[in-house]
Coordinates of C-alpha atoms and ligand atoms in Angstrom, one line a residue:
M1 CA 65.7 56.2 -29.7
S2 CA 65.8 60.0 -30.0
T3 CA 67.5 61.9 -27.2
Q4 CA 65.6 65.1 -28.1
T5 CA 63.4 66.5 -25.3
T6 CA 59.9 67.4 -26.6
L7 CA 58.0 70.3 -25.1
T8 CA 55.5 68.0 -23.4
Q9 CA 58.3 65.9 -21.9
F10 CA 60.0 69.1 -20.7
I11 CA 56.8 70.5 -19.0
I12 CA 56.0 67.2 -17.3
E13 CA 59.5 67.0 -15.9
Q14 CA 59.3 70.6 -14.7
Q15 CA 56.0 69.9 -13.1
R16 CA 57.4 66.9 -11.2
N17 CA 59.7 69.5 -9.4
T18 CA 56.7 71.6 -8.4
A19 CA 54.8 70.6 -5.3
E20 CA 51.3 71.9 -6.4
A21 CA 51.5 70.6 -9.9
S22 CA 48.2 69.1 -11.1
G23 CA 49.0 68.1 -14.7
D24 CA 46.3 70.5 -15.8
F25 CA 48.9 73.0 -16.8
T26 CA 50.7 70.5 -19.0
L27 CA 47.5 70.0 -20.9
L28 CA 46.8 73.7 -21.2
L29 CA 50.3 74.2 -22.6
N30 CA 49.8 71.4 -25.1
D31 CA 46.6 73.1 -26.3
I32 CA 48.4 76.4 -26.8
A33 CA 51.2 74.5 -28.7
A34 CA 48.6 72.8 -30.9
A35 CA 46.9 76.2 -31.7
C36 CA 50.3 77.7 -32.5
K37 CA 51.2 74.8 -34.8
R38 CA 48.0 75.5 -36.6
I39 CA 48.7 79.2 -36.8
S40 CA 52.3 78.4 -38.1
H41 CA 50.8 76.3 -40.9
T42 CA 48.3 79.0 -41.8
V43 CA 50.8 81.8 -41.8
N44 CA 53.3 79.7 -43.7
R45 CA 50.9 79.0 -46.6
G46 CA 50.8 82.8 -47.2
A47 CA 49.0 84.0 -50.2
I48 CA 47.8 80.4 -51.1
T49 CA 45.1 80.7 -48.4
G50 CA 43.9 84.0 -49.9
M51 CA 44.0 85.4 -46.3
L52 CA 46.7 88.2 -46.7
G53 CA 45.7 91.8 -46.5
S54 CA 43.3 93.8 -44.3
A55 CA 39.9 92.9 -43.0
E56 CA 37.1 95.5 -43.1
S57 CA 37.1 95.9 -39.3
E58 CA 38.9 97.7 -36.5
N59 CA 39.9 96.2 -33.1
V60 CA 39.3 98.0 -29.8
Q61 CA 42.5 99.8 -30.2
G62 CA 41.2 101.4 -33.4
E63 CA 43.7 99.5 -35.5
T64 CA 42.6 98.1 -38.8
Q65 CA 42.6 94.3 -38.4
K66 CA 44.4 92.1 -40.8
E67 CA 42.4 89.1 -42.1
L68 CA 45.0 86.9 -40.3
D69 CA 44.5 88.8 -37.0
I70 CA 41.0 87.5 -37.0
V71 CA 41.7 84.0 -38.3
T72 CA 44.6 83.5 -35.8
N73 CA 42.4 84.8 -32.9
D74 CA 39.7 82.3 -33.9
I75 CA 42.3 79.5 -33.9
M76 CA 43.4 80.3 -30.4
V77 CA 39.8 80.7 -29.0
D78 CA 38.6 77.5 -30.7
A79 CA 41.6 75.5 -29.4
L80 CA 41.3 76.7 -25.8
N81 CA 37.6 77.3 -25.0
W82 CA 36.3 73.8 -24.7
T83 CA 39.1 71.9 -22.9
G84 CA 38.1 72.8 -19.3
H85 CA 41.4 74.3 -18.3
L86 CA 40.4 78.0 -18.6
A87 CA 38.0 80.3 -16.7
G88 CA 38.3 83.0 -19.4
M89 CA 40.5 84.6 -22.1
V90 CA 41.6 88.0 -23.2
S91 CA 42.7 88.7 -26.8
E92 CA 44.1 91.8 -28.4
E93 CA 41.5 91.4 -31.1
I94 CA 38.4 91.1 -28.9
D95 CA 37.1 94.1 -26.9
D96 CA 35.8 92.2 -23.8
P97 CA 37.0 89.1 -22.0
I98 CA 36.1 86.0 -23.9
A99 CA 33.8 83.8 -21.9
I100 CA 34.0 80.0 -21.9
P101 CA 30.8 78.7 -23.6
S102 CA 28.3 77.6 -20.9
E103 CA 28.4 73.9 -22.0
Y104 CA 32.0 73.5 -21.1
P105 CA 33.6 73.2 -17.7
K106 CA 35.6 76.1 -16.3
G107 CA 39.2 75.6 -15.2
K108 CA 41.5 77.6 -12.9
Y109 CA 43.6 79.3 -15.6
L110 CA 43.3 82.6 -17.5
A111 CA 44.9 82.9 -21.0
L112 CA 45.7 86.3 -22.4
F113 CA 47.1 86.5 -25.9
D114 CA 48.2 88.6 -28.9
P115 CA 47.3 86.0 -31.6
L116 CA 49.4 87.7 -34.3
D117 CA 52.1 90.1 -33.2
G118 CA 53.8 92.2 -35.9
S119 CA 50.8 91.6 -38.3
S120 CA 51.8 94.6 -40.4
N121 CA 54.7 92.3 -41.5
I122 CA 52.4 89.6 -42.8
D123 CA 52.0 91.1 -46.3
V124 CA 55.8 91.6 -46.7
N125 CA 56.6 88.0 -45.6
L126 CA 58.6 88.9 -42.4
T127 CA 58.6 87.2 -39.0
V128 CA 55.4 87.4 -36.9
G129 CA 54.4 85.6 -33.7
T130 CA 51.9 84.8 -31.0
I131 CA 52.4 86.0 -27.5
F132 CA 50.7 84.5 -24.4
S133 CA 50.4 84.9 -20.7
I134 CA 48.8 82.6 -18.1
L135 CA 47.3 83.8 -14.8
T136 CA 45.2 81.9 -12.3
S137 CA 41.6 82.5 -11.2
T138 CA 38.9 80.8 -9.2
E139 CA 38.4 77.3 -10.4
G140 CA 35.1 76.4 -11.9
V141 CA 33.8 80.0 -12.1
D142 CA 33.5 82.2 -15.1
A143 CA 36.2 84.9 -14.9
K144 CA 35.1 88.5 -14.5
L145 CA 37.0 91.4 -16.1
S146 CA 38.5 92.3 -12.7
D147 CA 40.0 88.8 -12.4
F148 CA 42.3 89.6 -15.3
L149 CA 43.7 92.8 -13.8
Q150 CA 46.6 91.2 -12.0
Q151 CA 50.2 92.5 -11.9
G152 CA 52.6 90.7 -14.2
T153 CA 54.3 89.2 -11.1
E154 CA 51.3 86.9 -10.8
Q155 CA 51.9 85.2 -14.2
V156 CA 52.5 81.4 -13.9
C157 CA 53.7 81.1 -17.4
A158 CA 54.5 83.3 -20.4
G159 CA 55.7 82.6 -23.9
F160 CA 55.7 83.5 -27.5
V161 CA 55.9 81.5 -30.7
L162 CA 57.9 82.9 -33.6
Y163 CA 56.8 82.2 -37.2
G164 CA 60.1 82.9 -38.9
P165 CA 62.6 80.9 -40.9
S166 CA 61.8 78.3 -38.3
T167 CA 58.9 78.2 -35.9
M168 CA 60.0 78.4 -32.3
M169 CA 58.3 78.6 -28.9
I170 CA 60.1 80.5 -26.1
L171 CA 58.7 79.7 -22.7
T172 CA 59.1 80.5 -19.1
T173 CA 57.2 79.1 -16.0
G174 CA 59.5 81.0 -13.7
Q175 CA 62.4 78.6 -13.8
G176 CA 64.4 80.2 -16.6
V177 CA 63.7 80.5 -20.3
N178 CA 63.8 77.7 -22.8
G179 CA 63.5 77.7 -26.6
F180 CA 61.9 74.9 -28.6
T181 CA 62.0 74.5 -32.4
L182 CA 59.1 73.0 -34.3
D183 CA 60.1 69.9 -36.1
Q184 CA 57.7 70.2 -39.0
D185 CA 58.2 66.5 -40.0
V186 CA 56.9 65.1 -36.7
G187 CA 54.9 68.1 -35.6
E188 CA 56.6 68.4 -32.2
F189 CA 58.4 71.3 -30.5
V190 CA 61.8 70.1 -29.4
L191 CA 64.1 71.7 -26.9
T192 CA 66.9 73.4 -28.9
H193 CA 67.8 76.4 -26.8
P194 CA 68.0 75.5 -23.1
N195 CA 68.5 78.2 -20.4
M196 CA 68.5 81.2 -22.7
T197 CA 70.2 84.3 -21.1
I198 CA 70.5 87.9 -22.2
P199 CA 74.1 89.3 -22.1
E200 CA 74.2 92.2 -19.5
D201 CA 75.9 94.5 -22.0
S202 CA 75.1 95.2 -25.6
R203 CA 75.8 97.7 -28.4
E204 CA 72.6 97.2 -30.3
F205 CA 69.5 99.3 -30.0
S206 CA 66.0 98.9 -31.4
I207 CA 63.5 101.7 -31.7
N208 CA 61.2 103.2 -34.4
M209 CA 63.3 106.4 -35.1
S210 CA 60.4 108.0 -37.0
N211 CA 58.8 108.8 -33.7
Q212 CA 61.9 110.6 -32.4
R213 CA 60.2 114.0 -32.1
F214 CA 57.6 112.6 -29.7
W215 CA 60.0 111.0 -27.2
E216 CA 60.9 112.3 -23.7
P217 CA 64.4 113.7 -23.0
A218 CA 65.6 110.5 -21.4
V219 CA 65.1 108.4 -24.5
Q220 CA 66.3 111.3 -26.7
Q221 CA 69.6 111.4 -24.8
Y222 CA 70.1 107.6 -24.8
V223 CA 69.6 107.3 -28.5
E224 CA 71.6 110.4 -29.3
E225 CA 74.6 109.0 -27.4
C226 CA 74.3 105.7 -29.3
I227 CA 74.3 107.5 -32.6
Q228 CA 77.3 109.6 -31.7
G229 CA 79.3 106.3 -31.4
E230 CA 83.0 106.4 -30.9
E231 CA 83.0 110.2 -31.0
G232 CA 80.3 110.5 -28.3
P233 CA 80.2 110.1 -24.5
R234 CA 79.8 106.3 -24.8
G235 CA 83.1 106.0 -26.8
E236 CA 81.8 103.0 -28.8
N237 CA 79.9 102.4 -32.0
F238 CA 76.3 101.1 -31.8
N239 CA 74.2 99.1 -34.3
M240 CA 70.5 99.5 -34.9
R241 CA 67.7 97.1 -35.8
W242 CA 63.9 97.5 -36.2
V243 CA 61.9 94.6 -37.4
A244 CA 58.5 96.0 -36.3
S245 CA 57.6 92.6 -34.7
M246 CA 58.2 92.6 -31.0
V247 CA 58.5 88.8 -31.0
A248 CA 61.4 89.0 -33.5
E249 CA 63.0 91.8 -31.5
V250 CA 62.8 90.0 -28.2
Y251 CA 64.1 86.8 -29.7
R252 CA 67.1 88.6 -31.1
I253 CA 67.8 90.1 -27.7
L254 CA 67.5 86.7 -26.1
T255 CA 70.1 85.4 -28.6
R256 CA 72.7 88.2 -28.6
G257 CA 71.5 91.0 -26.2
G258 CA 70.4 94.5 -27.1
I259 CA 67.8 97.0 -26.0
F260 CA 64.3 97.4 -27.4
M261 CA 62.2 100.5 -26.8
Y262 CA 58.7 101.5 -27.6
P263 CA 58.8 104.4 -25.1
F264 CA 56.3 106.9 -23.9
D265 CA 55.5 109.3 -26.7
S266 CA 53.5 112.5 -26.8
R267 CA 51.5 111.8 -30.0
D268 CA 48.2 111.0 -28.3
P269 CA 47.8 111.8 -24.6
S270 CA 45.3 108.9 -24.2
K271 CA 48.0 106.4 -25.2
P272 CA 51.1 106.4 -23.0
G273 CA 52.8 104.0 -25.4
K274 CA 51.9 101.6 -28.2
L275 CA 52.3 98.2 -26.8
R276 CA 49.7 96.6 -24.5
L277 CA 50.5 95.6 -21.0
M278 CA 48.5 92.4 -20.5
Y279 CA 49.4 90.4 -23.6
E280 CA 52.5 92.1 -24.9
A281 CA 54.6 93.9 -22.2
N282 CA 53.9 91.6 -19.2
P283 CA 54.6 88.2 -20.9
M284 CA 57.8 89.7 -22.5
A285 CA 58.8 91.2 -19.1
F286 CA 58.5 87.8 -17.4
I287 CA 60.6 86.1 -20.1
V288 CA 63.2 88.9 -20.2
E289 CA 63.6 88.9 -16.4
Q290 CA 63.9 85.2 -16.3
A291 CA 66.7 85.4 -18.8
G292 CA 68.6 87.9 -16.7
G293 CA 67.4 91.1 -18.5
V294 CA 65.3 94.0 -17.3
C295 CA 61.9 95.3 -18.5
T296 CA 60.5 98.7 -17.4
T297 CA 58.2 101.5 -18.4
G298 CA 61.2 103.8 -17.8
R299 CA 59.8 104.6 -14.3
Q300 CA 58.6 101.3 -13.0
R301 CA 59.3 97.6 -13.2
M302 CA 56.9 96.3 -15.8
L303 CA 55.8 93.3 -13.8
E304 CA 54.7 95.6 -10.9
V305 CA 52.4 97.9 -13.0
Q306 CA 48.9 97.6 -11.6
P307 CA 46.6 97.0 -14.6
T308 CA 43.4 99.1 -14.8
D309 CA 42.2 97.9 -18.2
I310 CA 42.7 94.7 -20.2
H311 CA 43.8 96.7 -23.3
Q312 CA 45.8 99.4 -21.6
R313 CA 49.0 100.6 -23.2
V314 CA 52.4 101.1 -21.6
P315 CA 55.8 102.4 -22.5
V316 CA 58.2 99.5 -22.9
I317 CA 62.0 99.4 -22.5
L318 CA 63.6 95.9 -22.3
G319 CA 66.7 94.0 -22.8
S320 CA 70.3 93.9 -21.6
K321 CA 70.5 94.8 -18.0
N322 CA 73.1 97.5 -18.0
E323 CA 71.7 99.3 -21.1
V324 CA 68.1 99.3 -19.7
N325 CA 69.2 100.5 -16.3
R326 CA 71.1 103.3 -18.0
V327 CA 67.8 104.5 -19.7
V328 CA 66.1 104.2 -16.3
S329 CA 68.7 106.4 -14.7
Y330 CA 68.3 109.0 -17.5
H331 CA 64.5 109.1 -16.6
Q332 CA 65.5 109.8 -12.9
E333 CA 67.7 112.7 -13.9
Ligands
LIG1 P1 50.5 94.1 -33.4 O1 50.8 93.6 -34.8 O2 50.1 92.9 -32.5 O3 49.5 95.2 -33.4 O4 51.8 94.6 -32.7 C1 52.8 95.3 -33.4 C2 53.7 96.0 -32.4 C3 55.0 95.3 -32.1 O5 55.1 94.0 -32.5 C4 56.0 96.1 -32.8 O6 57.2 96.2 -32.0 C5 55.4 97.5 -33.0 O7 54.0 97.3 -32.9 C6 55.7 98.1 -34.3 O8 55.3 99.4 -34.3 P2 55.6 100.4 -35.5 O9 54.6 100.0 -36.6 O10 55.3 101.7 -34.9 O11 57.0 100.2 -36.0
LIG2 MN1 51.4 92.8 -30.9
LIG3 MN1 48.5 91.5 -32.8

């Protein structure tokens, strides 16, 4: 008999330690895992499906959608809307909250997701992923827009699935962070990376340097000091990485530490950052904190930002504790 722990087994065992566990949550997570396996398969088939490239549409953020942004969104919605565990959904790709069709029962959970993160990487065959966040709502009632506007501290679960050389799910329910690898042969996620932690120190930073002229002084100073290396005030050399897929960036940081920044920039006053709070920043913040790291806007703990809009953008600085705290201190100067 195999000694490998499957995702389902892991969640059931975790639930047994939780007083208010109903079993509903295990089923919801299984539905998300099933949807992500389907997405993994679709993404993996690449050009064979004829679904690479852009669609002829824009999302609410004014970004041109990729064909696969739409397809993966539909996979998530179709997998989750009928099962009776959700009271509503929010997706990066859909302007308004997605209602549960009237013929299906409403559950007590809300699912918020970025169905395909890093989708600009699809056409060049680099790692992409799905990010999700679970909140609770009133059971049996259709969720209203205002029901979604909860601080990140209210998340009961957050995770992301990475479609890279291997497909992996990284998950937290507030009891640490665990990584599962999809065994393609049997179609199960198995626990391969228990208790992931982020080293407190790191000498690797991650930022899109082409935006440098739009950054604030605090981020300018931090990056300048990294680049000066041994000759600068830090007295050490730094390395840089930019995948342009937040999922890949956060996974690297969970593996070997580092700092990732998509900071405030002055390009467009209506957009205080690029990444979205509800289905990118908050789930990643929950995971990063649970792994011992820090996630902030530069001025506030991410999980305490009060949302005002389901698609609002925020500056994001996350990763190894001592490096992120250094950037925060530069903001205070
Ligand atoms: P999405 O594909 O869901 O729109 O998100 C892409 C995000 C994030 O994953 C990544 O860190 C960042 O955008 C990349 O931005 P640049 O294109 O500015 O490098
Ligand atoms: Mn994204
Ligand atoms: Mn996306």
